[in-house]
JSON list of C-alpha atoms and ligand atoms in Angstrom, two decimals:
[
{"chain": "A", "resi": 140, "resn": "UNK", "atom": "CA", "xyz": [3.71, 4.28, 23.74]},
{"chain": "A", "resi": 141, "resn": "UNK", "atom": "CA", "xyz": [7.33, 3.53, 25.67]},
{"chain": "A", "resi": 142, "resn": "UNK", "atom": "CA", "xyz": [8.36, -0.19, 24.97]},
{"chain": "A", "resi": 143, "resn": "UNK", "atom": "CA", "xyz": [9.34, -2.28, 27.84]},
{"chain": "A", "resi": 144, "resn": "UNK", "atom": "CA", "xyz": [12.16, -4.19, 26.69]},
{"chain": "A", "resi": 145, "resn": "UNK", "atom": "CA", "xyz": [14.13, -7.13, 28.28]},
{"chain": "A", "resi": 146, "resn": "UNK", "atom": "CA", "xyz": [16.76, -6.61, 25.62]},
{"chain": "A", "resi": 147, "resn": "UNK", "atom": "CA", "xyz": [17.88, -4.38, 22.90]},
{"chain": "A", "resi": 148, "resn": "UNK", "atom": "CA", "xyz": [18.72, -5.05, 19.40]},
{"chain": "A", "resi": 149, "resn": "UNK", "atom": "CA", "xyz": [20.63, -2.86, 16.88]},
{"chain": "A", "resi": 150, "resn": "UNK", "atom": "CA", "xyz": [18.84, -3.06, 13.43]},
{"chain": "A", "resi": 151, "resn": "UNK", "atom": "CA", "xyz": [21.38, -2.37, 10.56]},
{"chain": "A", "resi": 152, "resn": "UNK", "atom": "CA", "xyz": [19.29, -0.80, 7.98]},
{"chain": "A", "resi": 153, "resn": "UNK", "atom": "CA", "xyz": [18.50, 2.23, 6.34]},
{"chain": "A", "resi": 154, "resn": "UNK", "atom": "CA", "xyz": [14.88, 1.10, 5.43]},
{"chain": "A", "resi": 155, "resn": "UNK", "atom": "CA", "xyz": [12.25, 2.69, 7.94]},
{"chain": "A", "resi": 156, "resn": "UNK", "atom": "CA", "xyz": [9.72, 0.39, 6.76]},
{"chain": "A", "resi": 157, "resn": "UNK", "atom": "CA", "xyz": [11.29, -2.75, 7.64]},
{"chain": "A", "resi": 158, "resn": "UNK", "atom": "CA", "xyz": [12.26, -1.05, 11.14]},
{"chain": "A", "resi": 159, "resn": "UNK", "atom": "CA", "xyz": [8.49, -0.55, 11.80]},
{"chain": "A", "resi": 160, "resn": "UNK", "atom": "CA", "xyz": [7.58, -4.11, 10.61]},
{"chain": "A", "resi": 161, "resn": "UNK", "atom": "CA", "xyz": [10.31, -5.61, 12.78]},
{"chain": "A", "resi": 162, "resn": "UNK", "atom": "CA", "xyz": [9.71, -3.34, 15.68]},
{"chain": "A", "resi": 163, "resn": "UNK", "atom": "CA", "xyz": [6.20, -4.71, 16.21]},
{"chain": "A", "resi": 164, "resn": "UNK", "atom": "CA", "xyz": [7.07, -8.22, 16.02]},
{"chain": "A", "resi": 165, "resn": "UNK", "atom": "CA", "xyz": [10.18, -7.39, 18.57]},
{"chain": "A", "resi": 166, "resn": "UNK", "atom": "CA", "xyz": [7.30, -6.07, 20.79]},
{"chain": "A", "resi": 167, "resn": "UNK", "atom": "CA", "xyz": [5.65, -9.73, 21.32]},
{"chain": "A", "resi": 168, "resn": "UNK", "atom": "CA", "xyz": [8.98, -10.71, 22.69]},
{"chain": "A", "resi": 169, "resn": "UNK", "atom": "CA", "xyz": [9.57, -7.64, 24.58]},
{"chain": "A", "resi": 170, "resn": "UNK", "atom": "CA", "xyz": [12.77, -6.76, 22.78]},
{"chain": "A", "resi": 171, "resn": "UNK", "atom": "CA", "xyz": [13.47, -3.32, 21.61]},
{"chain": "A", "resi": 172, "resn": "UNK", "atom": "CA", "xyz": [14.86, -2.26, 18.29]},
{"chain": "A", "resi": 173, "resn": "UNK", "atom": "CA", "xyz": [17.05, 0.48, 17.62]},
{"chain": "A", "resi": 174, "resn": "UNK", "atom": "CA", "xyz": [17.96, 1.49, 14.14]},
{"chain": "A", "resi": 175, "resn": "UNK", "atom": "CA", "xyz": [21.72, 1.98, 12.95]},
{"chain": "A", "resi": 176, "resn": "UNK", "atom": "CA", "xyz": [22.62, 3.06, 9.81]},
{"chain": "A", "resi": 177, "resn": "UNK", "atom": "CA", "xyz": [23.73, 0.38, 7.20]},
{"chain": "A", "resi": 178, "resn": "UNK", "atom": "CA", "xyz": [26.97, 0.79, 5.21]},
{"chain": "A", "resi": 179, "resn": "UNK", "atom": "CA", "xyz": [26.07, 1.58, 1.46]},
{"chain": "A", "resi": 180, "resn": "UNK", "atom": "CA", "xyz": [28.21, -1.03, -0.07]},
{"chain": "A", "resi": 181, "resn": "UNK", "atom": "CA", "xyz": [27.44, -4.79, 0.34]},
{"chain": "A", "resi": 182, "resn": "UNK", "atom": "CA", "xyz": [28.63, -7.92, -1.04]},
{"chain": "A", "resi": 183, "resn": "UNK", "atom": "CA", "xyz": [27.11, -9.47, -3.90]},
{"chain": "A", "resi": 184, "resn": "UNK", "atom": "CA", "xyz": [26.20, -13.05, -4.15]},
{"chain": "A", "resi": 185, "resn": "UNK", "atom": "CA", "xyz": [23.43, -15.12, -5.63]},
{"chain": "A", "resi": 186, "resn": "UNK", "atom": "CA", "xyz": [22.19, -15.88, -2.30]},
{"chain": "A", "resi": 187, "resn": "UNK", "atom": "CA", "xyz": [20.75, -13.78, 0.36]},
{"chain": "A", "resi": 188, "resn": "UNK", "atom": "CA", "xyz": [22.45, -15.72, 3.36]},
{"chain": "A", "resi": 189, "resn": "UNK", "atom": "CA", "xyz": [26.27, -14.97, 2.69]},
{"chain": "A", "resi": 190, "resn": "UNK", "atom": "CA", "xyz": [25.21, -11.02, 2.24]},
{"chain": "A", "resi": 191, "resn": "UNK", "atom": "CA", "xyz": [23.39, -11.05, 5.48]},
{"chain": "A", "resi": 192, "resn": "UNK", "atom": "CA", "xyz": [26.07, -13.07, 7.36]},
{"chain": "A", "resi": 193, "resn": "UNK", "atom": "CA", "xyz": [28.67, -10.76, 6.15]},
{"chain": "A", "resi": 194, "resn": "UNK", "atom": "CA", "xyz": [26.87, -7.31, 6.86]},
{"chain": "A", "resi": 195, "resn": "UNK", "atom": "CA", "xyz": [26.33, -8.59, 10.39]},
{"chain": "A", "resi": 196, "resn": "UNK", "atom": "CA", "xyz": [29.64, -9.81, 11.03]},
{"chain": "A", "resi": 197, "resn": "UNK", "atom": "CA", "xyz": [30.85, -6.13, 9.84]},
{"chain": "A", "resi": 198, "resn": "UNK", "atom": "CA", "xyz": [28.24, -4.56, 11.99]},
{"chain": "A", "resi": 199, "resn": "UNK", "atom": "CA", "xyz": [28.96, -6.36, 14.94]},
{"chain": "A", "resi": 200, "resn": "UNK", "atom": "CA", "xyz": [32.82, -5.99, 14.80]},
{"chain": "A", "resi": 201, "resn": "UNK", "atom": "CA", "xyz": [32.39, -2.17, 14.53]},
{"chain": "A", "resi": 202, "resn": "UNK", "atom": "CA", "xyz": [29.12, -1.63, 16.84]},
{"chain": "A", "resi": 203, "resn": "UNK", "atom": "CA", "xyz": [30.28, -4.16, 19.63]},
{"chain": "A", "resi": 204, "resn": "UNK", "atom": "CA", "xyz": [26.66, -4.38, 20.54]},
{"chain": "A", "resi": 205, "resn": "UNK", "atom": "CA", "xyz": [24.07, -6.90, 19.66]},
{"chain": "A", "resi": 206, "resn": "UNK", "atom": "CA", "xyz": [22.96, -6.37, 15.88]},
{"chain": "A", "resi": 207, "resn": "UNK", "atom": "CA", "xyz": [20.26, -7.71, 13.75]},
{"chain": "A", "resi": 208, "resn": "UNK", "atom": "CA", "xyz": [20.72, -7.85, 9.86]},
{"chain": "A", "resi": 209, "resn": "UNK", "atom": "CA", "xyz": [17.84, -8.62, 7.17]},
{"chain": "A", "resi": 210, "resn": "UNK", "atom": "CA", "xyz": [18.25, -8.99, 3.61]},
{"chain": "A", "resi": 211, "resn": "UNK", "atom": "CA", "xyz": [15.32, -10.07, 1.42]},
{"chain": "A", "resi": 212, "resn": "UNK", "atom": "CA", "xyz": [14.45, -10.55, -2.14]},
{"chain": "A", "resi": 213, "resn": "UNK", "atom": "CA", "xyz": [11.48, -11.08, -4.69]},
{"chain": "A", "resi": 214, "resn": "UNK", "atom": "CA", "xyz": [11.81, -14.65, -6.54]},
{"chain": "A", "resi": 215, "resn": "UNK", "atom": "CA", "xyz": [9.79, -14.62, -9.64]},
{"chain": "A", "resi": 216, "resn": "UNK", "atom": "CA", "xyz": [9.30, -18.43, -10.82]},
{"chain": "A", "resi": 217, "resn": "UNK", "atom": "CA", "xyz": [8.84, -17.95, -14.40]},
{"chain": "A", "resi": 218, "resn": "UNK", "atom": "CA", "xyz": [12.05, -15.63, -14.43]},
{"chain": "A", "resi": 219, "resn": "UNK", "atom": "CA", "xyz": [13.89, -18.36, -12.74]},
{"chain": "A", "resi": 220, "resn": "UNK", "atom": "CA", "xyz": [14.00, -16.61, -9.65]},
{"chain": "A", "resi": 221, "resn": "UNK", "atom": "CA", "xyz": [14.97, -13.16, -10.88]},
{"chain": "A", "resi": 222, "resn": "UNK", "atom": "CA", "xyz": [15.24, -10.65, -9.62]},
{"chain": "A", "resi": 223, "resn": "UNK", "atom": "CA", "xyz": [15.95, -12.51, -6.03]},
{"chain": "A", "resi": 224, "resn": "UNK", "atom": "CA", "xyz": [19.32, -11.11, -4.41]},
{"chain": "A", "resi": 225, "resn": "UNK", "atom": "CA", "xyz": [19.20, -8.37, -7.02]},
{"chain": "A", "resi": 226, "resn": "UNK", "atom": "CA", "xyz": [15.92, -7.11, -6.18]},
{"chain": "A", "resi": 227, "resn": "UNK", "atom": "CA", "xyz": [17.01, -3.84, -4.77]},
{"chain": "A", "resi": 228, "resn": "UNK", "atom": "CA", "xyz": [19.10, -2.90, -8.18]},
{"chain": "A", "resi": 229, "resn": "UNK", "atom": "CA", "xyz": [16.12, -3.81, -10.04]},
{"chain": "A", "resi": 230, "resn": "UNK", "atom": "CA", "xyz": [13.51, -2.08, -7.98]},
{"chain": "A", "resi": 231, "resn": "UNK", "atom": "CA", "xyz": [15.82, 1.24, -8.49]},
{"chain": "A", "resi": 232, "resn": "UNK", "atom": "CA", "xyz": [16.22, 0.47, -12.38]},
{"chain": "A", "resi": 233, "resn": "UNK", "atom": "CA", "xyz": [13.28, -0.95, -13.73]},
{"chain": "A", "resi": 234, "resn": "UNK", "atom": "CA", "xyz": [10.94, -0.71, -11.04]},
{"chain": "A", "resi": 235, "resn": "UNK", "atom": "CA", "xyz": [7.58, -2.24, -10.71]},
{"chain": "A", "resi": 236, "resn": "UNK", "atom": "CA", "xyz": [6.48, -1.21, -14.09]},
{"chain": "A", "resi": 237, "resn": "UNK", "atom": "CA", "xyz": [9.47, -3.06, -15.53]},
{"chain": "A", "resi": 238, "resn": "UNK", "atom": "CA", "xyz": [8.73, -6.12, -13.67]},
{"chain": "A", "resi": 239, "resn": "UNK", "atom": "CA", "xyz": [5.20, -6.21, -14.88]},
{"chain": "A", "resi": 240, "resn": "UNK", "atom": "CA", "xyz": [6.43, -5.56, -18.53]},
{"chain": "A", "resi": 241, "resn": "UNK", "atom": "CA", "xyz": [8.48, -8.61, -18.16]},
{"chain": "A", "resi": 242, "resn": "UNK", "atom": "CA", "xyz": [5.85, -10.82, -17.05]},
{"chain": "A", "resi": 243, "resn": "UNK", "atom": "CA", "xyz": [3.49, -9.44, -19.80]},
{"chain": "A", "resi": 244, "resn": "UNK", "atom": "CA", "xyz": [1.81, -12.46, -21.70]},
{"chain": "A", "resi": 245, "resn": "UNK", "atom": "CA", "xyz": [3.22, -14.83, -19.04]},
{"chain": "A", "resi": 246, "resn": "UNK", "atom": "CA", "xyz": [0.48, -16.94, -17.65]},
{"chain": "A", "resi": 247, "resn": "UNK", "atom": "CA", "xyz": [2.43, -18.20, -14.37]},
{"chain": "A", "resi": 248, "resn": "UNK", "atom": "CA", "xyz": [2.41, -15.32, -11.98]},
{"chain": "A", "resi": 249, "resn": "UNK", "atom": "CA", "xyz": [3.91, -17.45, -8.81]},
{"chain": "A", "resi": 250, "resn": "UNK", "atom": "CA", "xyz": [6.62, -15.73, -6.99]},
{"chain": "A", "resi": 251, "resn": "UNK", "atom": "CA", "xyz": [7.80, -15.55, -3.46]},
{"chain": "A", "resi": 252, "resn": "UNK", "atom": "CA", "xyz": [9.53, -13.27, -1.08]},
{"chain": "A", "resi": 253, "resn": "UNK", "atom": "CA", "xyz": [12.59, -14.66, 1.06]},
{"chain": "A", "resi": 254, "resn": "UNK", "atom": "CA", "xyz": [13.97, -13.03, 4.07]},
{"chain": "A", "resi": 255, "resn": "UNK", "atom": "CA", "xyz": [17.26, -14.19, 5.69]},
{"chain": "A", "resi": 256, "resn": "UNK", "atom": "CA", "xyz": [17.89, -12.74, 9.13]},
{"chain": "A", "resi": 257, "resn": "UNK", "atom": "CA", "xyz": [21.04, -12.88, 10.97]},
{"chain": "A", "resi": 258, "resn": "UNK", "atom": "CA", "xyz": [21.40, -12.01, 14.82]},
{"chain": "A", "resi": 259, "resn": "UNK", "atom": "CA", "xyz": [24.83, -11.71, 16.57]},
{"chain": "A", "resi": 260, "resn": "UNK", "atom": "CA", "xyz": [24.50, -11.19, 20.24]},
{"chain": "A", "resi": 261, "resn": "UNK", "atom": "CA", "xyz": [26.95, -13.49, 21.81]},
{"chain": "A", "resi": 262, "resn": "UNK", "atom": "CA", "xyz": [26.69, -16.10, 22.72]},
{"chain": "A", "resi": 263, "resn": "UNK", "atom": "CA", "xyz": [24.03, -16.18, 20.35]},
{"chain": "A", "resi": 264, "resn": "UNK", "atom": "CA", "xyz": [24.74, -16.24, 16.48]},
{"chain": "A", "resi": 265, "resn": "UNK", "atom": "CA", "xyz": [21.49, -16.94, 14.93]},
{"chain": "A", "resi": 266, "resn": "UNK", "atom": "CA", "xyz": [20.55, -17.31, 11.04]},
{"chain": "A", "resi": 267, "resn": "UNK", "atom": "CA", "xyz": [16.93, -17.85, 10.20]},
{"chain": "A", "resi": 268, "resn": "UNK", "atom": "CA", "xyz": [14.80, -17.44, 6.89]},
{"chain": "A", "resi": 269, "resn": "UNK", "atom": "CA", "xyz": [11.09, -16.98, 6.13]},
{"chain": "A", "resi": 270, "resn": "UNK", "atom": "CA", "xyz": [9.30, -17.30, 2.93]},
{"chain": "A", "resi": 271, "resn": "UNK", "atom": "CA", "xyz": [5.94, -16.12, 1.65]},
{"chain": "A", "resi": 272, "resn": "UNK", "atom": "CA", "xyz": [4.56, -17.52, -1.64]},
{"chain": "A", "resi": 273, "resn": "UNK", "atom": "CA", "xyz": [1.92, -15.65, -3.76]},
{"chain": "A", "resi": 274, "resn": "UNK", "atom": "CA", "xyz": [1.43, -14.11, -7.05]},
{"chain": "A", "resi": 275, "resn": "UNK", "atom": "CA", "xyz": [2.49, -10.86, -9.22]},
{"chain": "A", "resi": 276, "resn": "UNK", "atom": "CA", "xyz": [-0.60, -8.79, -9.68]},
{"chain": "A", "resi": 277, "resn": "UNK", "atom": "CA", "xyz": [-1.44, -7.44, -13.21]},
{"chain": "A", "resi": 278, "resn": "UNK", "atom": "CA", "xyz": [-1.38, -4.00, -12.08]},
{"chain": "A", "resi": 279, "resn": "UNK", "atom": "CA", "xyz": [-0.01, -2.50, -8.80]},
{"chain": "A", "resi": 280, "resn": "UNK", "atom": "CA", "xyz": [-2.64, -1.69, -5.93]},
{"chain": "A", "resi": 281, "resn": "UNK", "atom": "CA", "xyz": [-2.52, -0.18, -2.65]},
{"chain": "A", "resi": 282, "resn": "UNK", "atom": "CA", "xyz": [0.07, 2.74, -1.23]},
{"chain": "A", "resi": 283, "resn": "UNK", "atom": "CA", "xyz": [1.31, 1.27, 2.03]},
{"chain": "A", "resi": 284, "resn": "UNK", "atom": "CA", "xyz": [4.53, -0.66, 2.51]},
{"chain": "A", "resi": 285, "resn": "UNK", "atom": "CA", "xyz": [7.56, -0.21, 0.18]},
{"chain": "A", "resi": 286, "resn": "UNK", "atom": "CA", "xyz": [9.42, -1.88, -2.84]},
{"chain": "A", "resi": 287, "resn": "UNK", "atom": "CA", "xyz": [7.54, -4.55, -4.42]},
{"chain": "A", "resi": 288, "resn": "UNK", "atom": "CA", "xyz": [4.52, -4.31, -1.74]},
{"chain": "A", "resi": 289, "resn": "UNK", "atom": "CA", "xyz": [1.95, -2.79, -4.39]},
{"chain": "A", "resi": 290, "resn": "UNK", "atom": "CA", "xyz": [2.55, -6.01, -7.05]},
{"chain": "A", "resi": 291, "resn": "UNK", "atom": "CA", "xyz": [2.48, -8.97, -4.39]},
{"chain": "A", "resi": 292, "resn": "UNK", "atom": "CA", "xyz": [-0.45, -10.91, -3.47]},
{"chain": "A", "resi": 293, "resn": "UNK", "atom": "CA", "xyz": [0.25, -13.43, -0.63]},
{"chain": "A", "resi": 294, "resn": "UNK", "atom": "CA", "xyz": [-1.13, -16.88, -1.13]},
{"chain": "A", "resi": 295, "resn": "UNK", "atom": "CA", "xyz": [-4.79, -17.11, 0.47]},
{"chain": "A", "resi": 296, "resn": "UNK", "atom": "CA", "xyz": [-5.53, -13.31, -0.02]},
{"chain": "A", "resi": 297, "resn": "UNK", "atom": "CA", "xyz": [-7.03, -11.02, -2.66]},
{"chain": "A", "resi": 298, "resn": "UNK", "atom": "CA", "xyz": [-5.12, -7.90, -1.56]},
{"chain": "A", "resi": 299, "resn": "UNK", "atom": "CA", "xyz": [-1.54, -6.85, -2.20]},
{"chain": "A", "resi": 300, "resn": "UNK", "atom": "CA", "xyz": [0.99, -6.31, 0.75]},
{"chain": "A", "resi": 301, "resn": "UNK", "atom": "CA", "xyz": [0.67, -2.44, -0.18]},
{"chain": "A", "resi": 302, "resn": "UNK", "atom": "CA", "xyz": [-3.08, -2.62, 0.68]},
{"chain": "A", "resi": 303, "resn": "UNK", "atom": "CA", "xyz": [-2.53, -4.36, 4.03]},
{"chain": "A", "resi": 304, "resn": "UNK", "atom": "CA", "xyz": [-1.65, -2.67, 7.52]},
{"chain": "A", "resi": 305, "resn": "UNK", "atom": "CA", "xyz": [1.61, -3.38, 9.07]},
{"chain": "A", "resi": 306, "resn": "UNK", "atom": "CA", "xyz": [0.02, -5.71, 11.50]},
{"chain": "A", "resi": 307, "resn": "UNK", "atom": "CA", "xyz": [-1.77, -7.63, 8.73]},
{"chain": "A", "resi": 308, "resn": "UNK", "atom": "CA", "xyz": [1.38, -7.84, 6.50]},
{"chain": "A", "resi": 309, "resn": "UNK", "atom": "CA", "xyz": [3.25, -9.06, 9.54]},
{"chain": "A", "resi": 310, "resn": "UNK", "atom": "CA", "xyz": [0.48, -12.04, 9.49]},
{"chain": "A", "resi": 311, "resn": "UNK", "atom": "CA", "xyz": [2.06, -13.23, 6.17]},
{"chain": "A", "resi": 312, "resn": "UNK", "atom": "CA", "xyz": [5.38, -11.82, 5.43]},
{"chain": "A", "resi": 313, "resn": "UNK", "atom": "CA", "xyz": [8.76, -13.35, 4.82]},
{"chain": "A", "resi": 314, "resn": "UNK", "atom": "CA", "xyz": [10.31, -11.18, 7.17]},
{"chain": "A", "resi": 315, "resn": "UNK", "atom": "CA", "xyz": [7.83, -11.76, 10.12]},
{"chain": "A", "resi": 316, "resn": "UNK", "atom": "CA", "xyz": [8.25, -15.15, 9.69]},
{"chain": "A", "resi": 317, "resn": "UNK", "atom": "CA", "xyz": [12.01, -15.25, 9.85]},
{"chain": "A", "resi": 318, "resn": "UNK", "atom": "CA", "xyz": [12.15, -12.61, 12.58]},
{"chain": "A", "resi": 319, "resn": "UNK", "atom": "CA", "xyz": [9.85, -14.59, 14.72]},
{"chain": "A", "resi": 320, "resn": "UNK", "atom": "CA", "xyz": [11.94, -17.69, 14.31]},
{"chain": "A", "resi": 321, "resn": "UNK", "atom": "CA", "xyz": [15.04, -15.76, 15.10]},
{"chain": "A", "resi": 322, "resn": "UNK", "atom": "CA", "xyz": [13.57, -13.90, 18.36]},
{"chain": "A", "resi": 323, "resn": "UNK", "atom": "CA", "xyz": [12.14, -17.34, 19.43]},
{"chain": "A", "resi": 324, "resn": "UNK", "atom": "CA", "xyz": [15.93, -18.59, 19.40]},
{"chain": "A", "resi": 325, "resn": "UNK", "atom": "CA", "xyz": [17.44, -15.40, 20.77]},
{"chain": "A", "resi": 326, "resn": "UNK", "atom": "CA", "xyz": [14.79, -15.79, 23.92]},
{"chain": "A", "resi": 327, "resn": "UNK", "atom": "CA", "xyz": [15.76, -19.51, 24.39]},
{"chain": "A", "resi": 328, "resn": "UNK", "atom": "CA", "xyz": [19.57, -18.87, 24.12]},
{"chain": "A", "resi": 329, "resn": "UNK", "atom": "CA", "xyz": [19.74, -15.56, 26.19]},
{"chain": "A", "resi": 330, "resn": "UNK", "atom": "CA", "xyz": [16.98, -16.58, 28.55]},
{"chain": "A", "resi": 331, "resn": "UNK", "atom": "CA", "xyz": [15.23, -13.27, 28.05]},
{"chain": "B", "resi": 555, "resn": "IMP", "atom": "P1", "xyz": [17.15, -5.66, 0.94]},
{"chain": "B", "resi": 555, "resn": "IMP", "atom": "O1", "xyz": [18.31, -5.85, 0.15]},
{"chain": "B", "resi": 555, "resn": "IMP", "atom": "O2", "xyz": [16.71, -6.52, 1.86]},
{"chain": "B", "resi": 555, "resn": "IMP", "atom": "O3", "xyz": [16.81, -4.35, 1.40]},
{"chain": "B", "resi": 555, "resn": "IMP", "atom": "O4", "xyz": [15.69, -5.79, -0.04]},
{"chain": "B", "resi": 555, "resn": "IMP", "atom": "C1", "xyz": [15.74, -5.85, -1.42]},
{"chain": "B", "resi": 555, "resn": "IMP", "atom": "C2", "xyz": [14.55, -5.24, -2.20]},
{"chain": "B", "resi": 555, "resn": "IMP", "atom": "O5", "xyz": [13.76, -6.39, -2.45]},
{"chain": "B", "resi": 555, "resn": "IMP", "atom": "C3", "xyz": [14.01, -4.08, -1.65]},
{"chain": "B", "resi": 555, "resn": "IMP", "atom": "O6", "xyz": [14.82, -2.77, -2.34]},
{"chain": "B", "resi": 555, "resn": "IMP", "atom": "C4", "xyz": [12.71, -4.08, -2.04]},
{"chain": "B", "resi": 555, "resn": "IMP", "atom": "O7", "xyz": [12.59, -3.74, -3.37]},
{"chain": "B", "resi": 555, "resn": "IMP", "atom": "C5", "xyz": [12.34, -5.66, -2.14]},
{"chain": "B", "resi": 555, "resn": "IMP", "atom": "N1", "xyz": [11.66, -6.05, -1.06]},
{"chain": "B", "resi": 555, "resn": "IMP", "atom": "C6", "xyz": [12.29, -6.81, 0.14]},
{"chain": "B", "resi": 555, "resn": "IMP", "atom": "N2", "xyz": [11.63, -7.13, 1.02]},
{"chain": "B", "resi": 555, "resn": "IMP", "atom": "C7", "xyz": [10.52, -6.60, 0.54]},
{"chain": "B", "resi": 555, "resn": "IMP", "atom": "C8", "xyz": [9.16, -6.49, 1.19]},
{"chain": "B", "resi": 555, "resn": "IMP", "atom": "O8", "xyz": [8.75, -6.66, 2.13]},
{"chain": "B", "resi": 555, "resn": "IMP", "atom": "N3", "xyz": [8.10, -5.80, 0.43]},
{"chain": "B", "resi": 555, "resn": "IMP", "atom": "C9", "xyz": [8.39, -5.38, -0.72]},
{"chain": "B", "resi": 555, "resn": "IMP", "atom": "N4", "xyz": [9.47, -5.22, -1.53]},
{"chain": "B", "resi": 555, "resn": "IMP", "atom": "C10", "xyz": [10.59, -5.88, -0.68]}
]
């Protein structure tokens, strides 16, 4: 199906799952998303926001076209928010199994995903965030999605994110919340 779009944004990411999720939300706003490769290196910070802002400024400076950058992480309450902005590294190193091991014997399974979205589309410079609260499952379940989806159960549901379709995940996810807020503001600022 071809998208009819009023506006095109370059989504700077190497994650095709994120692209699929954001494309579906963008369609609600008649915005088209084109993926553009992200540099391998990003700045380190204890907060997602500076990471996303820095990446967006760099991407806009080189591309000179409207860009969208998104940075996300899983924050586990009993681990004082770990892995948070280090989620990508933790996923690559100890992975889902390692996280489940860290929580072995811990009753408090509460966690949340946070997403920070930055859009640079002059005159618009938009920063928005989205949070979804939930719990960490005792075992991974489901084969959809990516990253920590198989162990995250959003509040009010029995299924993990990895057991949901993209449309269903977008009804709850941190990313869909942040992106919807950002697209609403973009539409208002650019009158698209
Ligand atoms: P990134 O830096 O925004 O790419 O995200 C860092 C890491 O957080 C990813 O590698 C994933 O492991 C995890 N993550 C972020 N968003 C999600 C999500 O929607 N589902 C599952 N894992 C996620």
